[in-house]
């Protein structure tokens, strides 16, 4: 299975700190995406990184991809209360996209 | 902005009923998806469609069917609802016929309870 597995399953940090979440997968991929899901809502796409890219930035988000280790990380800098959500990685290969089980991030005031 | 609208946020039905979940997108996307989301299991793909009247089975199609009569609308049907189909159902869409790896645009989900 190419399914991404996020780590940790849950994370609590103080507001203003940085949050790092990891995703590991098993087979080669075309791209890897990160999504956010607020409680009771649908998923929102955050960032896509292609297999030939190593790092991408979007605002306070930084994503890295290491295809040799089959892993990716999502860094949220200067966290805010509004960042409290679940974060999912999704790996894409050919005609298939598979979502991981997510990391629950809680930002403490 | 792409808008994916699911007809109900919450739905309660009884065992054995035929249940319809509706999804409409307004950006002329070719591909549409139905997922279910359960605690500890993440998102699992039920069916997807890359064109009108076309459908492909996902990972867990048993007990479900779909209908795509118009490009903007993708319906999920529970033929005879059972309690193990109690779940959060999410619809999504992407552009580019058959191109699955594009960023997906999700609706807000339907939380379905089968009693």
mmCIF file with all atom_site columns, C-alpha atoms in Angstrom, chain B residues 15-101:
data_model
loop_
_atom_site.group_PDB
_atom_site.id
_atom_site.type_symbol
_atom_site.label_atom_id
_atom_site.label_alt_id
_atom_site.label_comp_id
_atom_site.label_asym_id
_atom_site.label_entity_id
_atom_site.label_seq_id
_atom_site.pdbx_PDB_ins_code
_atom_site.Cartn_x
_atom_site.Cartn_y
_atom_site.Cartn_z
_atom_site.occupancy
_atom_site.B_iso_or_equiv
_atom_site.pdbx_formal_charge
_atom_site.auth_seq_id
_atom_site.auth_comp_id
_atom_site.auth_asym_id
_atom_site.auth_atom_id
_atom_site.pdbx_PDB_model_num
ATOM 1  C CA . UNK B 1 15  ? -31.910 0.357  8.801   1.00 0.00 ? 15  UNK B CA 1
ATOM 2  C CA . UNK B 1 16  ? -33.088 -0.936 5.441   1.00 0.00 ? 16  UNK B CA 1
ATOM 3  C CA . UNK B 1 17  ? -33.962 2.466  3.997   1.00 0.00 ? 17  UNK B CA 1
ATOM 4  C CA . UNK B 1 18  ? -32.625 3.592  0.639   1.00 0.00 ? 18  UNK B CA 1
ATOM 5  C CA . UNK B 1 19  ? -30.533 6.704  1.245   1.00 0.00 ? 19  UNK B CA 1
ATOM 6  C CA . UNK B 1 20  ? -29.449 9.330  -1.250  1.00 0.00 ? 20  UNK B CA 1
ATOM 7  C CA . UNK B 1 21  ? -26.544 11.696 -0.600  1.00 0.00 ? 21  UNK B CA 1
ATOM 8  C CA . UNK B 1 22  ? -26.227 14.510 -3.106  1.00 0.00 ? 22  UNK B CA 1
ATOM 9  C CA . UNK B 1 23  ? -23.186 16.522 -4.108  1.00 0.00 ? 23  UNK B CA 1
ATOM 10 C CA . UNK B 1 24  ? -22.996 19.452 -6.508  1.00 0.00 ? 24  UNK B CA 1
ATOM 11 C CA . UNK B 1 25  ? -19.914 21.343 -7.698  1.00 0.00 ? 25  UNK B CA 1
ATOM 12 C CA . UNK B 1 26  ? -19.951 24.636 -9.553  1.00 0.00 ? 26  UNK B CA 1
ATOM 13 C CA . UNK B 1 27  ? -16.590 24.660 -11.334 1.00 0.00 ? 27  UNK B CA 1
ATOM 14 C CA . UNK B 1 28  ? -17.188 22.321 -14.248 1.00 0.00 ? 28  UNK B CA 1
ATOM 15 C CA . UNK B 1 29  ? -14.825 19.697 -12.797 1.00 0.00 ? 29  UNK B CA 1
ATOM 16 C CA . UNK B 1 30  ? -14.628 16.407 -14.606 1.00 0.00 ? 30  UNK B CA 1
ATOM 17 C CA . UNK B 1 31  ? -13.751 14.199 -11.631 1.00 0.00 ? 31  UNK B CA 1
ATOM 18 C CA . UNK B 1 32  ? -15.883 13.679 -8.562  1.00 0.00 ? 32  UNK B CA 1
ATOM 19 C CA . UNK B 1 33  ? -15.304 11.438 -5.556  1.00 0.00 ? 33  UNK B CA 1
ATOM 20 C CA . UNK B 1 34  ? -17.159 9.995  -2.591  1.00 0.00 ? 34  UNK B CA 1
ATOM 21 C CA . UNK B 1 35  ? -15.291 9.114  0.609   1.00 0.00 ? 35  UNK B CA 1
ATOM 22 C CA . UNK B 1 36  ? -16.299 7.969  4.028   1.00 0.00 ? 36  UNK B CA 1
ATOM 23 C CA . UNK B 1 37  ? -14.352 9.055  7.084   1.00 0.00 ? 37  UNK B CA 1
ATOM 24 C CA . UNK B 1 38  ? -14.289 7.030  10.283  1.00 0.00 ? 38  UNK B CA 1
ATOM 25 C CA . UNK B 1 39  ? -12.224 7.582  13.446  1.00 0.00 ? 39  UNK B CA 1
ATOM 26 C CA . UNK B 1 40  ? -8.932  5.728  13.264  1.00 0.00 ? 40  UNK B CA 1
ATOM 27 C CA . UNK B 1 41  ? -9.464  4.753  9.624   1.00 0.00 ? 41  UNK B CA 1
ATOM 28 C CA . UNK B 1 42  ? -9.013  8.053  7.834   1.00 0.00 ? 42  UNK B CA 1
ATOM 29 C CA . UNK B 1 43  ? -10.644 8.684  4.454   1.00 0.00 ? 43  UNK B CA 1
ATOM 30 C CA . UNK B 1 44  ? -11.574 5.713  2.341   1.00 0.00 ? 44  UNK B CA 1
ATOM 31 C CA . UNK B 1 45  ? -12.641 6.032  -1.280  1.00 0.00 ? 45  UNK B CA 1
ATOM 32 C CA . UNK B 1 46  ? -16.041 4.557  -2.098  1.00 0.00 ? 46  UNK B CA 1
ATOM 33 C CA . UNK B 1 47  ? -16.516 5.533  -5.757  1.00 0.00 ? 47  UNK B CA 1
ATOM 34 C CA . UNK B 1 48  ? -15.290 8.112  -8.187  1.00 0.00 ? 48  UNK B CA 1
ATOM 35 C CA . UNK B 1 49  ? -16.394 9.366  -11.572 1.00 0.00 ? 49  UNK B CA 1
ATOM 36 C CA . UNK B 1 50  ? -14.312 10.987 -14.305 1.00 0.00 ? 50  UNK B CA 1
ATOM 37 C CA . UNK B 1 51  ? -17.178 11.823 -16.651 1.00 0.00 ? 51  UNK B CA 1
ATOM 38 C CA . UNK B 1 52  ? -20.933 11.894 -16.932 1.00 0.00 ? 52  UNK B CA 1
ATOM 39 C CA . UNK B 1 53  ? -22.406 8.410  -16.630 1.00 0.00 ? 53  UNK B CA 1
ATOM 40 C CA . UNK B 1 54  ? -18.957 6.973  -15.822 1.00 0.00 ? 54  UNK B CA 1
ATOM 41 C CA . UNK B 1 55  ? -18.071 5.461  -12.479 1.00 0.00 ? 55  UNK B CA 1
ATOM 42 C CA . UNK B 1 56  ? -15.192 3.553  -10.977 1.00 0.00 ? 56  UNK B CA 1
ATOM 43 C CA . UNK B 1 57  ? -15.130 1.532  -7.781  1.00 0.00 ? 57  UNK B CA 1
ATOM 44 C CA . UNK B 1 58  ? -12.899 2.738  -5.010  1.00 0.00 ? 58  UNK B CA 1
ATOM 45 C CA . UNK B 1 59  ? -11.612 0.730  -2.083  1.00 0.00 ? 59  UNK B CA 1
ATOM 46 C CA . UNK B 1 60  ? -14.923 0.077  -0.307  1.00 0.00 ? 60  UNK B CA 1
ATOM 47 C CA . UNK B 1 61  ? -17.814 0.077  -2.837  1.00 0.00 ? 61  UNK B CA 1
ATOM 48 C CA . UNK B 1 62  ? -19.830 -2.720 -1.220  1.00 0.00 ? 62  UNK B CA 1
ATOM 49 C CA . UNK B 1 63  ? -23.299 -1.608 -0.180  1.00 0.00 ? 63  UNK B CA 1
ATOM 50 C CA . UNK B 1 64  ? -23.095 1.598  -2.213  1.00 0.00 ? 64  UNK B CA 1
ATOM 51 C CA . UNK B 1 65  ? -23.881 2.741  -5.725  1.00 0.00 ? 65  UNK B CA 1
ATOM 52 C CA . UNK B 1 66  ? -23.490 6.103  -7.471  1.00 0.00 ? 66  UNK B CA 1
ATOM 53 C CA . UNK B 1 67  ? -25.136 8.113  -10.171 1.00 0.00 ? 67  UNK B CA 1
ATOM 54 C CA . UNK B 1 68  ? -23.729 10.875 -12.352 1.00 0.00 ? 68  UNK B CA 1
ATOM 55 C CA . UNK B 1 69  ? -26.355 12.034 -14.818 1.00 0.00 ? 69  UNK B CA 1
ATOM 56 C CA . UNK B 1 70  ? -25.029 15.591 -15.039 1.00 0.00 ? 70  UNK B CA 1
ATOM 57 C CA . UNK B 1 71  ? -21.465 16.831 -14.863 1.00 0.00 ? 71  UNK B CA 1
ATOM 58 C CA . UNK B 1 72  ? -22.017 18.949 -11.770 1.00 0.00 ? 72  UNK B CA 1
ATOM 59 C CA . UNK B 1 73  ? -23.879 16.367 -9.694  1.00 0.00 ? 73  UNK B CA 1
ATOM 60 C CA . UNK B 1 74  ? -22.659 13.119 -8.147  1.00 0.00 ? 74  UNK B CA 1
ATOM 61 C CA . UNK B 1 75  ? -25.009 11.092 -5.984  1.00 0.00 ? 75  UNK B CA 1
ATOM 62 C CA . UNK B 1 76  ? -24.135 8.356  -3.510  1.00 0.00 ? 76  UNK B CA 1
ATOM 63 C CA . UNK B 1 77  ? -26.816 5.762  -2.867  1.00 0.00 ? 77  UNK B CA 1
ATOM 64 C CA . UNK B 1 78  ? -27.025 3.374  0.038   1.00 0.00 ? 78  UNK B CA 1
ATOM 65 C CA . UNK B 1 79  ? -29.256 0.677  -1.393  1.00 0.00 ? 79  UNK B CA 1
ATOM 66 C CA . UNK B 1 80  ? -30.323 -0.740 1.988   1.00 0.00 ? 80  UNK B CA 1
ATOM 67 C CA . UNK B 1 81  ? -28.798 1.207  4.840   1.00 0.00 ? 81  UNK B CA 1
ATOM 68 C CA . UNK B 1 82  ? -27.126 -0.685 7.646   1.00 0.00 ? 82  UNK B CA 1
ATOM 69 C CA . UNK B 1 83  ? -25.767 0.503  10.983  1.00 0.00 ? 83  UNK B CA 1
ATOM 70 C CA . UNK B 1 84  ? -22.170 -0.049 9.860   1.00 0.00 ? 84  UNK B CA 1
ATOM 71 C CA . UNK B 1 85  ? -22.710 2.671  7.276   1.00 0.00 ? 85  UNK B CA 1
ATOM 72 C CA . UNK B 1 86  ? -23.020 5.282  10.017  1.00 0.00 ? 86  UNK B CA 1
ATOM 73 C CA . UNK B 1 87  ? -20.193 7.641  9.124   1.00 0.00 ? 87  UNK B CA 1
ATOM 74 C CA . UNK B 1 88  ? -19.103 11.022 7.824   1.00 0.00 ? 88  UNK B CA 1
ATOM 75 C CA . UNK B 1 89  ? -19.415 11.137 4.024   1.00 0.00 ? 89  UNK B CA 1
ATOM 76 C CA . UNK B 1 90  ? -17.283 13.553 2.042   1.00 0.00 ? 90  UNK B CA 1
ATOM 77 C CA . UNK B 1 91  ? -17.627 14.545 -1.593  1.00 0.00 ? 91  UNK B CA 1
ATOM 78 C CA . UNK B 1 92  ? -14.755 16.034 -3.577  1.00 0.00 ? 92  UNK B CA 1
ATOM 79 C CA . UNK B 1 93  ? -14.000 17.195 -7.106  1.00 0.00 ? 93  UNK B CA 1
ATOM 80 C CA . UNK B 1 94  ? -10.970 17.892 -9.291  1.00 0.00 ? 94  UNK B CA 1
ATOM 81 C CA . UNK B 1 95  ? -10.445 19.185 -12.818 1.00 0.00 ? 95  UNK B CA 1
ATOM 82 C CA . UNK B 1 96  ? -8.761  17.271 -15.623 1.00 0.00 ? 96  UNK B CA 1
ATOM 83 C CA . UNK B 1 97  ? -10.561 14.143 -16.766 1.00 0.00 ? 97  UNK B CA 1
ATOM 84 C CA . UNK B 1 98  ? -8.958  11.065 -15.299 1.00 0.00 ? 98  UNK B CA 1
ATOM 85 C CA . UNK B 1 99  ? -6.164  13.040 -13.674 1.00 0.00 ? 99  UNK B CA 1
ATOM 86 C CA . UNK B 1 100 ? -6.427  11.880 -10.119 1.00 0.00 ? 100 UNK B CA 1
ATOM 87 C CA . UNK B 1 101 ? -3.475  13.587 -8.455  1.00 0.00 ? 101 UNK B CA 1
#
